[in-house]
XYZ file of C-alpha atoms in Angstrom:
196
model
C -97.025 -80.081 -202.136
C -99.166 -83.114 -202.277
C -99.208 -85.999 -199.847
C -98.689 -89.683 -200.038
C -99.675 -91.217 -196.652
C -98.988 -94.938 -195.844
C -100.943 -96.936 -193.370
C -98.776 -99.937 -192.435
C -99.011 -102.514 -189.847
C -100.068 -106.102 -189.022
C -103.580 -107.775 -189.640
C -106.323 -106.625 -187.266
C -104.491 -103.469 -186.058
C -107.115 -101.128 -187.763
C -105.039 -99.597 -190.533
C -107.778 -99.852 -193.152
C -110.324 -98.455 -190.869
C -108.083 -95.595 -189.933
C -107.148 -94.969 -193.675
C -110.712 -95.120 -194.696
C -111.766 -92.465 -191.977
C -109.017 -90.095 -193.251
C -110.004 -90.675 -196.954
C -113.549 -90.013 -196.278
C -113.012 -86.802 -194.129
C -110.563 -85.382 -196.610
C -111.996 -86.777 -199.969
C -108.494 -88.114 -201.084
C -107.513 -91.081 -203.014
C -107.654 -94.466 -201.240
C -105.683 -97.557 -202.233
C -105.693 -100.642 -200.221
C -103.665 -103.549 -201.473
C -106.042 -106.215 -200.396
C -108.837 -104.845 -202.414
C -106.681 -104.039 -205.556
C -105.179 -107.380 -205.713
C -108.106 -109.637 -204.717
C -109.421 -110.425 -208.231
C -105.791 -111.214 -209.439
C -104.762 -113.335 -206.334
C -108.115 -115.177 -206.439
C -107.326 -116.273 -209.945
C -103.641 -116.844 -209.620
C -104.159 -119.004 -206.373
C -107.040 -121.035 -208.139
C -104.882 -121.651 -211.173
C -102.222 -123.052 -209.036
C -104.779 -125.332 -207.294
C -104.508 -123.340 -203.939
C -106.957 -121.804 -201.666
C -108.094 -118.594 -203.358
C -108.652 -117.087 -199.866
C -105.267 -117.540 -198.700
C -103.212 -114.388 -198.296
C -100.553 -115.540 -195.818
C -99.022 -118.808 -196.780
C -95.613 -118.958 -198.470
C -97.347 -120.174 -201.630
C -99.227 -116.851 -201.672
C -96.322 -114.668 -200.939
C -94.090 -116.384 -203.744
C -97.072 -116.044 -206.260
C -98.921 -112.793 -205.380
C -97.244 -110.623 -202.888
C -94.928 -108.476 -205.180
C -97.728 -108.134 -207.566
C -99.964 -106.684 -205.116
C -97.541 -104.144 -204.129
C -96.917 -103.239 -207.748
C -100.627 -102.806 -208.563
C -101.174 -100.656 -205.541
C -98.105 -98.462 -205.970
C -98.901 -98.054 -209.683
C -102.489 -96.851 -208.826
C -101.297 -94.456 -206.198
C -98.461 -93.081 -208.043
C -100.548 -92.302 -211.031
C -102.647 -90.117 -208.669
C -99.638 -88.626 -207.016
C -98.536 -87.376 -210.479
C -101.859 -86.006 -210.794
C -101.159 -83.917 -207.500
C -103.951 -85.834 -205.539
C -103.378 -86.631 -202.040
C -103.359 -90.231 -201.641
C -103.564 -92.928 -198.933
C -102.102 -96.398 -199.432
C -102.634 -99.457 -196.997
C -100.774 -102.632 -196.782
C -98.226 -104.253 -194.335
C -95.409 -103.116 -196.491
C -93.043 -104.951 -194.070
C -90.041 -105.652 -196.360
C -90.488 -102.160 -198.093
C -90.428 -100.009 -194.947
C -87.087 -101.791 -193.941
C -85.613 -100.577 -197.403
C -84.296 -97.171 -196.784
C -84.175 -96.485 -200.580
C -87.589 -97.972 -201.627
C -89.839 -94.993 -201.403
C -87.165 -92.789 -203.436
C -87.258 -95.567 -206.078
C -90.826 -95.444 -206.255
C -91.139 -91.750 -206.440
C -88.649 -91.730 -209.211
C -90.846 -93.785 -211.323
C -92.972 -90.689 -211.935
C -90.297 -88.195 -211.894
C -90.866 -87.028 -208.367
C -88.839 -87.171 -205.136
C -89.280 -86.556 -201.498
C -88.383 -83.001 -201.988
C -91.803 -82.611 -203.953
C -94.038 -85.054 -202.415
C -94.865 -85.165 -198.734
C -94.578 -88.826 -197.610
C -95.898 -89.712 -194.350
C -96.164 -93.171 -192.492
C -98.746 -94.207 -190.101
C -97.424 -97.425 -188.392
C -100.706 -98.947 -186.718
C -100.337 -101.391 -183.893
C -102.331 -102.955 -180.835
C -100.940 -103.309 -177.480
C -100.979 -107.253 -177.285
C -101.416 -110.378 -179.249
C -104.726 -111.189 -177.687
C -106.298 -108.042 -179.062
C -105.085 -108.740 -182.590
C -106.550 -112.232 -182.525
C -109.994 -110.833 -181.070
C -110.180 -108.156 -183.902
C -109.129 -110.679 -186.572
C -111.615 -113.236 -185.364
C -114.411 -110.573 -185.052
C -114.128 -109.500 -188.733
C -115.038 -112.820 -189.909
C -113.112 -112.574 -193.211
C -112.474 -115.873 -195.084
C -109.043 -114.110 -195.839
C -108.148 -114.557 -192.258
C -108.599 -118.211 -192.005
C -105.194 -119.194 -192.620
C -104.122 -116.612 -190.099
C -106.393 -118.259 -187.347
C -105.347 -121.875 -188.426
C -101.857 -121.152 -188.302
C -101.723 -118.572 -185.359
C -98.331 -119.841 -184.007
C -96.705 -119.300 -187.394
C -98.697 -116.051 -188.218
C -98.172 -114.229 -184.863
C -94.544 -113.663 -185.564
C -95.965 -111.018 -188.143
C -97.268 -108.978 -185.391
C -94.191 -107.741 -183.936
C -92.931 -104.112 -183.815
C -92.257 -102.354 -187.110
C -90.011 -99.474 -188.217
C -89.925 -97.325 -191.033
C -86.336 -96.835 -192.465
C -87.203 -94.367 -195.244
C -85.236 -91.117 -194.906
C -88.393 -89.079 -193.781
C -88.199 -86.449 -190.862
C -89.157 -88.274 -187.504
C -92.347 -85.842 -187.506
C -93.557 -87.503 -190.616
C -93.737 -91.145 -189.159
C -96.493 -91.751 -186.468
C -96.203 -94.891 -184.380
C -99.941 -95.239 -183.468
C -101.560 -97.485 -180.880
C -104.790 -98.307 -182.008
C -105.942 -100.405 -179.108
C -108.547 -97.822 -177.881
C -112.411 -98.332 -178.367
C -113.215 -94.958 -179.822
C -112.738 -94.934 -183.677
C -113.559 -91.148 -183.875
C -110.742 -90.199 -181.583
C -108.336 -92.373 -183.325
C -109.308 -90.893 -186.663
C -108.967 -87.256 -185.162
C -105.548 -88.139 -183.982
C -104.365 -89.368 -187.375
C -105.963 -86.502 -189.330
C -103.911 -84.151 -187.117
C -100.870 -85.985 -187.877
C -101.369 -85.935 -191.601
C -102.748 -82.319 -191.820
C -101.094 -80.499 -188.964
C -101.341 -77.135 -190.814
C -105.057 -76.986 -190.688
């Protein structure tokens, strides 16, 4: 049974770093919504006279958000259909709250939770200060809106839950506040591949 592993969480928590570490160690397919959507989002935002680097405003969410998830999931599901273990990265805030979302997605390729092992790693940090430090340190233009509108953005950093009907052992709530990325990657790898 192949695996479909989601790395969810707020900006700056380190979900992409952890997902890339797992993908590199296991040589599995890697799908990051930010990367897959970027060319389309840049074009759409520019066509509407908006900041092409904005990834957080209400205008961005209205014009691009759902498209990003569709592009990402279509690419990931195509690999799942080929029986390739796959890692997907994104906030998935609304989707994780929808109990039936994952079943509907798998049904698009004629699969279900009984024949695909779906796991979720919900990555977080211990406090808001750490999020801001990490977002600032990465120096990405895609974070400018977050930092300029911190009081609005910070509400997206709250605790998250995954309501999909997965065994509790298939959901890892991971505090990534530590300073050793190898130890964090080891813990995530053991969670995803406990049988080895």
